[in-house]
Amino acid sequence: MSSNIILALILSGSVGAIAGYLGSLMLSKRMALMGGALGHLTLPGVALALLYDFDVSVGATLFLAFGVLIIWLLEQKTRLHLEALTAVVFSASLATAFLFLPKEEIDIALLGDVSQISPIIVLITVLISIALFFTVKKIYSSMVLSSISSDLAQTSGVNLKLNNALYLICIAVTVALGVRIVGGLMTAALLAIPACTAKNISGNLSQYTIISTIAGSLACILGVIAYAISGVPAGPLIIIASALLFMISVFKQQKR
């Protein structure tokens, strides 16, 4: 096994783990598809990164921050719901990306690319994933409580504004990391499917978060292994592996 594949396995496994863990919280709050909209927001940044040869996660993060800022400003100036504004901005982002994205780089932007990963990128990604994990862990229970009753959460001393800000930042950073391995089109699946898998077979909240984390990491590892064998882009293979794990969980649930 080549060193590049080993690096890809480490990187994708760490991103898959945090995506699965965070996805379990997003599913609990019925926000599992939000990652898809944010994934579209990253595409202009990914396009610029490919065009000017710098790291795609950096480009994705910059445009994600810019897009979220635009959505927030529009929310202050209009009476439209957040979902409607997000749809407008991510559609415009997608169109903008295709204006200057080189044709030969479209597959990388949409489907991800793990063929060229340096050790320093892997190290940074793993460290960021660990930081994200502990941040999400710190706010997890209070976010679940606030989704049940915001009044009860506030009465319990939860700082809703701070927690919501940390929650959105964690989603944005995870999406920016996920764009590297599954592209801008499939980030919602990277976050949502492992959580759905865990929901089918878990008996309590602890099992739910653990299984979702493992399912996310395992799907990414299996996808990269399939990529190493077949040469097919890893992004679609990761999502297919995740979907297969979900189907296994469905059959296991039916036998219980």
PDB file of C-alpha atoms in Angstrom:
ATOM      1  CA  MET A   1       0.000   0.000   0.000  1.00  0.00           C
ATOM      2  CA  SER A   2       1.454   3.365  -1.069  1.00  0.00           C
ATOM      3  CA  SER A   3       2.198   6.142   1.408  1.00  0.00           C
ATOM      4  CA  ASN A   4      -0.358   8.368  -0.337  1.00  0.00           C
ATOM      5  CA  ILE A   5      -3.130   5.840   0.281  1.00  0.00           C
ATOM      6  CA  ILE A   6      -2.125   5.562   3.936  1.00  0.00           C
ATOM      7  CA  LEU A   7      -2.276   9.359   4.249  1.00  0.00           C
ATOM      8  CA  ALA A   8      -5.676   9.353   2.528  1.00  0.00           C
ATOM      9  CA  LEU A   9      -6.944   6.685   4.933  1.00  0.00           C
ATOM     10  CA  ILE A  10      -5.841   8.687   7.980  1.00  0.00           C
ATOM     11  CA  LEU A  11      -7.272  11.953   6.661  1.00  0.00           C
ATOM     12  CA  SER A  12     -10.583  10.527   5.475  1.00  0.00           C
ATOM     13  CA  GLY A  13     -11.004   8.405   8.604  1.00  0.00           C
ATOM     14  CA  SER A  14     -10.591  11.429  10.883  1.00  0.00           C
ATOM     15  CA  VAL A  15     -12.918  13.621   8.809  1.00  0.00           C
ATOM     16  CA  GLY A  16     -15.472  10.817   8.586  1.00  0.00           C
ATOM     17  CA  ALA A  17     -15.405  10.350  12.349  1.00  0.00           C
ATOM     18  CA  ILE A  18     -16.097  13.997  13.180  1.00  0.00           C
ATOM     19  CA  ALA A  19     -18.674  14.214  10.374  1.00  0.00           C
ATOM     20  CA  GLY A  20     -20.498  11.219  11.839  1.00  0.00           C
ATOM     21  CA  TYR A  21     -20.335  12.582  15.378  1.00  0.00           C
ATOM     22  CA  LEU A  22     -21.498  16.071  14.413  1.00  0.00           C
ATOM     23  CA  GLY A  23     -24.072  14.574  12.052  1.00  0.00           C
ATOM     24  CA  SER A  24     -25.703  12.762  14.967  1.00  0.00           C
ATOM     25  CA  LEU A  25     -26.287  16.127  16.649  1.00  0.00           C
ATOM     26  CA  MET A  26     -27.531  17.687  13.406  1.00  0.00           C
ATOM     27  CA  LEU A  27     -30.000  14.833  12.892  1.00  0.00           C
ATOM     28  CA  SER A  28     -31.251  15.268  16.457  1.00  0.00           C
ATOM     29  CA  LYS A  29     -31.887  18.933  15.675  1.00  0.00           C
ATOM     30  CA  ARG A  30     -33.449  18.059  12.273  1.00  0.00           C
ATOM     31  CA  MET A  31     -30.716  19.950  10.415  1.00  0.00           C
ATOM     32  CA  ALA A  32     -29.069  16.989   8.679  1.00  0.00           C
ATOM     33  CA  LEU A  33     -29.353  18.495   5.170  1.00  0.00           C
ATOM     34  CA  MET A  34     -27.784  21.819   6.119  1.00  0.00           C
ATOM     35  CA  GLY A  35     -24.381  20.411   5.162  1.00  0.00           C
ATOM     36  CA  GLY A  36     -25.509  20.197   1.533  1.00  0.00           C
ATOM     37  CA  ALA A  37     -26.321  23.888   1.332  1.00  0.00           C
ATOM     38  CA  LEU A  38     -23.027  24.803   2.982  1.00  0.00           C
ATOM     39  CA  GLY A  39     -21.223  22.442   0.618  1.00  0.00           C
ATOM     40  CA  HIS A  40     -22.504  24.464  -2.328  1.00  0.00           C
ATOM     41  CA  LEU A  41     -21.254  27.643  -0.664  1.00  0.00           C
ATOM     42  CA  THR A  42     -17.714  26.248  -0.709  1.00  0.00           C
ATOM     43  CA  LEU A  43     -17.593  25.662  -4.469  1.00  0.00           C
ATOM     44  CA  PRO A  44     -16.358  29.140  -5.543  1.00  0.00           C
ATOM     45  CA  GLY A  45     -13.569  28.820  -2.976  1.00  0.00           C
ATOM     46  CA  VAL A  46     -12.699  25.336  -4.199  1.00  0.00           C
ATOM     47  CA  ALA A  47     -12.686  26.630  -7.778  1.00  0.00           C
ATOM     48  CA  LEU A  48     -10.282  29.449  -6.878  1.00  0.00           C
ATOM     49  CA  ALA A  49      -8.059  27.022  -4.966  1.00  0.00           C
ATOM     50  CA  LEU A  50      -7.841  24.736  -7.993  1.00  0.00           C
ATOM     51  CA  LEU A  51      -7.316  27.673 -10.346  1.00  0.00           C
ATOM     52  CA  TYR A  52      -4.511  29.269  -8.320  1.00  0.00           C
ATOM     53  CA  ASP A  53      -3.095  26.058  -6.844  1.00  0.00           C
ATOM     54  CA  PHE A  54      -3.635  26.463  -3.109  1.00  0.00           C
ATOM     55  CA  ASP A  55      -5.305  24.191  -0.569  1.00  0.00           C
ATOM     56  CA  VAL A  56      -8.976  23.495  -1.302  1.00  0.00           C
ATOM     57  CA  SER A  57      -9.968  23.461   2.367  1.00  0.00           C
ATOM     58  CA  VAL A  58      -8.582  26.988   2.766  1.00  0.00           C
ATOM     59  CA  GLY A  59     -10.577  28.214  -0.236  1.00  0.00           C
ATOM     60  CA  ALA A  60     -13.669  26.387   0.997  1.00  0.00           C
ATOM     61  CA  THR A  61     -13.377  27.905   4.473  1.00  0.00           C
ATOM     62  CA  LEU A  62     -12.940  31.460   3.157  1.00  0.00           C
ATOM     63  CA  PHE A  63     -15.982  31.319   0.887  1.00  0.00           C
ATOM     64  CA  LEU A  64     -18.017  29.479   3.480  1.00  0.00           C
ATOM     65  CA  ALA A  65     -17.366  32.276   5.966  1.00  0.00           C
ATOM     66  CA  PHE A  66     -18.194  34.857   3.299  1.00  0.00           C
ATOM     67  CA  GLY A  67     -21.415  33.052   2.334  1.00  0.00           C
ATOM     68  CA  VAL A  68     -22.579  32.711   5.939  1.00  0.00           C
ATOM     69  CA  LEU A  69     -21.891  36.425   6.473  1.00  0.00           C
ATOM     70  CA  ILE A  70     -23.959  37.320   3.387  1.00  0.00           C
ATOM     71  CA  ILE A  71     -26.832  35.133   4.596  1.00  0.00           C
ATOM     72  CA  TRP A  72     -26.710  36.768   8.021  1.00  0.00           C
ATOM     73  CA  LEU A  73     -26.695  40.282   6.514  1.00  0.00           C
ATOM     74  CA  LEU A  74     -29.615  39.450   4.214  1.00  0.00           C
ATOM     75  CA  GLU A  75     -31.537  38.035   7.159  1.00  0.00           C
ATOM     76  CA  GLN A  76     -31.131  41.385   8.921  1.00  0.00           C
ATOM     77  CA  LYS A  77     -32.302  43.347   5.853  1.00  0.00           C
ATOM     78  CA  THR A  78     -35.215  41.188   4.665  1.00  0.00           C
ATOM     79  CA  ARG A  79     -38.200  39.308   6.069  1.00  0.00           C
ATOM     80  CA  LEU A  80     -37.262  36.058   4.376  1.00  0.00           C
ATOM     81  CA  HIS A  81     -36.649  32.862   6.327  1.00  0.00           C
ATOM     82  CA  LEU A  82     -33.112  31.563   6.772  1.00  0.00           C
ATOM     83  CA  GLU A  83     -33.825  28.534   4.552  1.00  0.00           C
ATOM     84  CA  ALA A  84     -34.939  30.746   1.652  1.00  0.00           C
ATOM     85  CA  LEU A  85     -31.885  32.992   1.933  1.00  0.00           C
ATOM     86  CA  THR A  86     -29.598  29.972   2.105  1.00  0.00           C
ATOM     87  CA  ALA A  87     -31.161  28.608  -1.097  1.00  0.00           C
ATOM     88  CA  VAL A  88     -30.567  31.925  -2.893  1.00  0.00           C
ATOM     89  CA  VAL A  89     -26.957  32.253  -1.781  1.00  0.00           C
ATOM     90  CA  PHE A  90     -25.902  28.651  -2.384  1.00  0.00           C
ATOM     91  CA  SER A  91     -27.497  28.659  -5.862  1.00  0.00           C
ATOM     92  CA  ALA A  92     -25.617  31.850  -6.712  1.00  0.00           C
ATOM     93  CA  SER A  93     -22.428  30.293  -5.326  1.00  0.00           C
ATOM     94  CA  LEU A  94     -22.847  27.213  -7.494  1.00  0.00           C
ATOM     95  CA  ALA A  95     -23.393  29.329 -10.611  1.00  0.00           C
ATOM     96  CA  THR A  96     -20.412  31.542  -9.761  1.00  0.00           C
ATOM     97  CA  ALA A  97     -18.158  28.520  -9.317  1.00  0.00           C
ATOM     98  CA  PHE A  98     -18.919  27.244 -12.813  1.00  0.00           C
ATOM     99  CA  LEU A  99     -18.096  30.633 -14.357  1.00  0.00           C
ATOM    100  CA  PHE A 100     -14.381  30.325 -13.645  1.00  0.00           C
ATOM    101  CA  LEU A 101     -13.862  26.662 -12.744  1.00  0.00           C
ATOM    102  CA  PRO A 102     -11.564  24.966 -15.310  1.00  0.00           C
ATOM    103  CA  LYS A 103     -13.402  22.167 -17.104  1.00  0.00           C
ATOM    104  CA  GLU A 104     -10.677  19.657 -16.293  1.00  0.00           C
ATOM    105  CA  GLU A 105     -11.078  20.411 -12.571  1.00  0.00           C
ATOM    106  CA  ILE A 106     -14.874  20.070 -12.346  1.00  0.00           C
ATOM    107  CA  ASP A 107     -14.722  16.465 -11.127  1.00  0.00           C
ATOM    108  CA  ILE A 108     -12.366  17.404  -8.290  1.00  0.00           C
ATOM    109  CA  ALA A 109     -14.604  20.276  -7.155  1.00  0.00           C
ATOM    110  CA  LEU A 110     -17.788  18.217  -7.247  1.00  0.00           C
ATOM    111  CA  LEU A 111     -16.519  14.777  -6.194  1.00  0.00           C
ATOM    112  CA  GLY A 112     -13.409  15.495  -4.109  1.00  0.00           C
ATOM    113  CA  ASP A 113      -9.842  14.264  -4.548  1.00  0.00           C
ATOM    114  CA  VAL A 114      -7.596  12.305  -2.177  1.00  0.00           C
ATOM    115  CA  SER A 115      -4.849  11.566  -4.686  1.00  0.00           C
ATOM    116  CA  GLN A 116      -2.578  14.450  -3.676  1.00  0.00           C
ATOM    117  CA  ILE A 117      -2.313  14.788   0.092  1.00  0.00           C
ATOM    118  CA  SER A 118       0.785  15.876   1.993  1.00  0.00           C
ATOM    119  CA  PRO A 119       1.697  14.748   5.526  1.00  0.00           C
ATOM    120  CA  ILE A 120       1.318  18.315   6.841  1.00  0.00           C
ATOM    121  CA  ILE A 121      -2.240  18.524   5.450  1.00  0.00           C
ATOM    122  CA  VAL A 122      -3.073  15.227   7.147  1.00  0.00           C
ATOM    123  CA  LEU A 123      -1.602  16.409  10.458  1.00  0.00           C
ATOM    124  CA  ILE A 124      -3.520  19.701  10.355  1.00  0.00           C
ATOM    125  CA  THR A 125      -6.748  17.898   9.419  1.00  0.00           C
ATOM    126  CA  VAL A 126      -6.397  15.380  12.250  1.00  0.00           C
ATOM    127  CA  LEU A 127      -5.685  18.137  14.794  1.00  0.00           C
ATOM    128  CA  ILE A 128      -8.672  20.181  13.595  1.00  0.00           C
ATOM    129  CA  SER A 129     -10.880  17.072  13.732  1.00  0.00           C
ATOM    130  CA  ILE A 130      -9.815  16.410  17.326  1.00  0.00           C
ATOM    131  CA  ALA A 131     -10.520  20.031  18.279  1.00  0.00           C
ATOM    132  CA  LEU A 132     -13.931  19.801  16.613  1.00  0.00           C
ATOM    133  CA  PHE A 133     -14.711  16.585  18.470  1.00  0.00           C
ATOM    134  CA  PHE A 134     -14.067  18.091  21.891  1.00  0.00           C
ATOM    135  CA  THR A 135     -15.954  21.275  21.000  1.00  0.00           C
ATOM    136  CA  VAL A 136     -19.008  19.317  19.863  1.00  0.00           C
ATOM    137  CA  LYS A 137     -18.761  17.043  22.907  1.00  0.00           C
ATOM    138  CA  LYS A 138     -18.805  20.084  25.196  1.00  0.00           C
ATOM    139  CA  ILE A 139     -22.008  21.517  23.707  1.00  0.00           C
ATOM    140  CA  TYR A 140     -23.736  18.252  22.705  1.00  0.00           C
ATOM    141  CA  SER A 141     -26.029  17.702  25.688  1.00  0.00           C
ATOM    142  CA  SER A 142     -27.009  21.360  25.969  1.00  0.00           C
ATOM    143  CA  MET A 143     -27.790  21.522  22.238  1.00  0.00           C
ATOM    144  CA  VAL A 144     -30.004  18.445  22.513  1.00  0.00           C
ATOM    145  CA  LEU A 145     -31.734  20.018  25.514  1.00  0.00           C
ATOM    146  CA  SER A 146     -32.290  23.288  23.641  1.00  0.00           C
ATOM    147  CA  SER A 147     -33.840  21.387  20.726  1.00  0.00           C
ATOM    148  CA  ILE A 148     -36.368  19.920  23.172  1.00  0.00           C
ATOM    149  CA  SER A 149     -37.069  23.203  24.959  1.00  0.00           C
ATOM    150  CA  SER A 150     -35.074  26.409  24.628  1.00  0.00           C
ATOM    151  CA  ASP A 151     -36.755  27.789  27.755  1.00  0.00           C
ATOM    152  CA  LEU A 152     -35.695  24.754  29.774  1.00  0.00           C
ATOM    153  CA  ALA A 153     -32.146  25.064  28.434  1.00  0.00           C
ATOM    154  CA  GLN A 154     -31.956  28.727  29.424  1.00  0.00           C
ATOM    155  CA  THR A 155     -33.356  27.933  32.859  1.00  0.00           C
ATOM    156  CA  SER A 156     -30.586  25.343  33.230  1.00  0.00           C
ATOM    157  CA  GLY A 157     -27.982  28.038  32.569  1.00  0.00           C
ATOM    158  CA  VAL A 158     -27.214  27.210  28.932  1.00  0.00           C
ATOM    159  CA  ASN A 159     -25.754  30.077  26.889  1.00  0.00           C
ATOM    160  CA  LEU A 160     -27.810  29.519  23.738  1.00  0.00           C
ATOM    161  CA  LYS A 161     -26.158  32.228  21.626  1.00  0.00           C
ATOM    162  CA  LEU A 162     -22.643  30.976  22.360  1.00  0.00           C
ATOM    163  CA  ASN A 163     -23.596  27.340  21.832  1.00  0.00           C
ATOM    164  CA  ASN A 164     -25.393  28.089  18.558  1.00  0.00           C
ATOM    165  CA  ALA A 165     -22.375  30.051  17.329  1.00  0.00           C
ATOM    166  CA  LEU A 166     -19.999  27.201  18.221  1.00  0.00           C
ATOM    167  CA  TYR A 167     -22.385  24.705  16.627  1.00  0.00           C
ATOM    168  CA  LEU A 168     -22.515  26.600  13.320  1.00  0.00           C
ATOM    169  CA  ILE A 169     -18.737  27.084  13.309  1.00  0.00           C
ATOM    170  CA  CYS A 170     -18.245  23.345  13.840  1.00  0.00           C
ATOM    171  CA  ILE A 171     -20.594  22.565  10.945  1.00  0.00           C
ATOM    172  CA  ALA A 172     -18.826  25.050   8.668  1.00  0.00           C
ATOM    173  CA  VAL A 173     -15.333  23.740   9.458  1.00  0.00           C
ATOM    174  CA  THR A 174     -16.431  20.106   9.095  1.00  0.00           C
ATOM    175  CA  VAL A 175     -17.978  20.872   5.709  1.00  0.00           C
ATOM    176  CA  ALA A 176     -14.761  22.620   4.631  1.00  0.00           C
ATOM    177  CA  LEU A 177     -12.765  19.516   5.601  1.00  0.00           C
ATOM    178  CA  GLY A 178     -15.284  17.181   3.983  1.00  0.00           C
ATOM    179  CA  VAL A 179     -15.130  18.984   0.638  1.00  0.00           C
ATOM    180  CA  ARG A 180     -11.617  17.593   0.145  1.00  0.00           C
ATOM    181  CA  ILE A 181     -12.765  13.971   0.263  1.00  0.00           C
ATOM    182  CA  VAL A 182     -16.328  14.009  -1.136  1.00  0.00           C
ATOM    183  CA  GLY A 183     -16.510  17.315  -3.033  1.00  0.00           C
ATOM    184  CA  GLY A 184     -19.076  20.072  -2.799  1.00  0.00           C
ATOM    185  CA  LEU A 185     -22.077  17.995  -3.854  1.00  0.00           C
ATOM    186  CA  MET A 186     -22.083  15.238  -1.242  1.00  0.00           C
ATOM    187  CA  THR A 187     -21.234  16.878   2.074  1.00  0.00           C
ATOM    188  CA  ALA A 188     -24.814  16.468   3.327  1.00  0.00           C
ATOM    189  CA  ALA A 189     -24.539  12.705   2.848  1.00  0.00           C
ATOM    190  CA  LEU A 190     -21.196  12.625   4.676  1.00  0.00           C
ATOM    191  CA  LEU A 191     -22.894  14.164   7.718  1.00  0.00           C
ATOM    192  CA  ALA A 192     -26.364  12.627   7.550  1.00  0.00           C
ATOM    193  CA  ILE A 193     -26.050   8.970   6.543  1.00  0.00           C
ATOM    194  CA  PRO A 194     -23.859   7.752   9.450  1.00  0.00           C
ATOM    195  CA  ALA A 195     -26.279   9.366  11.900  1.00  0.00           C
ATOM    196  CA  CYS A 196     -29.233   7.647  10.202  1.00  0.00           C
ATOM    197  CA  THR A 197     -27.338   4.351  10.391  1.00  0.00           C
ATOM    198  CA  ALA A 198     -26.729   4.829  14.104  1.00  0.00           C
ATOM    199  CA  LYS A 199     -30.343   5.836  14.713  1.00  0.00           C
ATOM    200  CA  ASN A 200     -31.521   2.483  13.366  1.00  0.00           C
ATOM    201  CA  ILE A 201     -29.478   0.279  15.690  1.00  0.00           C
ATOM    202  CA  SER A 202     -28.671   2.338  18.793  1.00  0.00           C
ATOM    203  CA  GLY A 203     -30.482   1.869  22.086  1.00  0.00           C
ATOM    204  CA  ASN A 204     -29.496   5.088  23.831  1.00  0.00           C
ATOM    205  CA  LEU A 205     -27.784   8.429  23.219  1.00  0.00           C
ATOM    206  CA  SER A 206     -24.317   7.116  24.042  1.00  0.00           C
ATOM    207  CA  GLN A 207     -24.630   4.236  21.569  1.00  0.00           C
ATOM    208  CA  TYR A 208     -26.077   6.635  19.007  1.00  0.00           C
ATOM    209  CA  THR A 209     -23.073   8.979  19.065  1.00  0.00           C
ATOM    210  CA  ILE A 210     -20.492   6.173  19.161  1.00  0.00           C
ATOM    211  CA  ILE A 211     -22.049   4.203  16.298  1.00  0.00           C
ATOM    212  CA  SER A 212     -22.483   7.349  14.199  1.00  0.00           C
ATOM    213  CA  THR A 213     -18.813   8.255  14.700  1.00  0.00           C
ATOM    214  CA  ILE A 214     -17.625   4.749  13.822  1.00  0.00           C
ATOM    215  CA  ALA A 215     -19.962   4.498  10.816  1.00  0.00           C
ATOM    216  CA  GLY A 216     -18.705   7.810   9.435  1.00  0.00           C
ATOM    217  CA  SER A 217     -15.056   6.844   9.799  1.00  0.00           C
ATOM    218  CA  LEU A 218     -15.574   3.291   8.508  1.00  0.00           C
ATOM    219  CA  ALA A 219     -17.421   4.476   5.392  1.00  0.00           C
ATOM    220  CA  CYS A 220     -14.580   6.851   4.529  1.00  0.00           C
ATOM    221  CA  ILE A 221     -11.933   4.169   5.068  1.00  0.00           C
ATOM    222  CA  LEU A 222     -13.848   1.643   2.947  1.00  0.00           C
ATOM    223  CA  GLY A 223     -14.331   4.256   0.217  1.00  0.00           C
ATOM    224  CA  VAL A 224     -10.614   5.053   0.068  1.00  0.00           C
ATOM    225  CA  ILE A 225      -9.728   1.349  -0.039  1.00  0.00           C
ATOM    226  CA  ALA A 226     -12.183   0.888  -2.924  1.00  0.00           C
ATOM    227  CA  TYR A 227     -10.590   3.907  -4.642  1.00  0.00           C
ATOM    228  CA  ALA A 228      -7.119   2.370  -4.247  1.00  0.00           C
ATOM    229  CA  ILE A 229      -8.339  -0.844  -5.855  1.00  0.00           C
ATOM    230  CA  SER A 230     -10.547   0.559  -8.630  1.00  0.00           C
ATOM    231  CA  GLY A 231      -9.212   4.041  -9.404  1.00  0.00           C
ATOM    232  CA  VAL A 232     -12.769   5.419  -9.239  1.00  0.00           C
ATOM    233  CA  PRO A 233     -12.944   8.794  -7.378  1.00  0.00           C
ATOM    234  CA  ALA A 234     -13.098   8.236  -3.629  1.00  0.00           C
ATOM    235  CA  GLY A 235     -15.967  10.688  -2.996  1.00  0.00           C
ATOM    236  CA  PRO A 236     -18.784   8.646  -4.572  1.00  0.00           C
ATOM    237  CA  LEU A 237     -17.331   5.411  -3.188  1.00  0.00           C
ATOM    238  CA  ILE A 238     -17.354   6.838   0.346  1.00  0.00           C
ATOM    239  CA  ILE A 239     -21.016   7.781   0.061  1.00  0.00           C
ATOM    240  CA  ILE A 240     -21.890   4.387  -1.464  1.00  0.00           C
ATOM    241  CA  ALA A 241     -20.089   2.654   1.418  1.00  0.00           C
ATOM    242  CA  SER A 242     -22.012   4.823   3.874  1.00  0.00           C
ATOM    243  CA  ALA A 243     -25.302   3.988   2.149  1.00  0.00           C
ATOM    244  CA  LEU A 244     -24.483   0.263   2.290  1.00  0.00           C
ATOM    245  CA  LEU A 245     -23.812   0.519   6.023  1.00  0.00           C
ATOM    246  CA  PHE A 246     -27.180   2.237   6.352  1.00  0.00           C
ATOM    247  CA  MET A 247     -28.923  -0.602   4.479  1.00  0.00           C
ATOM    248  CA  ILE A 248     -27.232  -3.143   6.759  1.00  0.00           C
ATOM    249  CA  SER A 249     -28.567  -1.216   9.752  1.00  0.00           C
ATOM    250  CA  VAL A 250     -32.077  -1.306   8.263  1.00  0.00           C
ATOM    251  CA  PHE A 251     -32.000  -5.101   7.954  1.00  0.00           C
ATOM    252  CA  LYS A 252     -30.504  -5.439  11.426  1.00  0.00           C
ATOM    253  CA  GLN A 253     -33.272  -3.245  12.828  1.00  0.00           C
ATOM    254  CA  GLN A 254     -35.932  -5.421  11.194  1.00  0.00           C
ATOM    255  CA  LYS A 255     -34.494  -8.549  12.855  1.00  0.00           C
ATOM    256  CA  ARG A 256     -34.624  -7.024  16.352  1.00  0.00           C
TER     257      ARG A 256
END
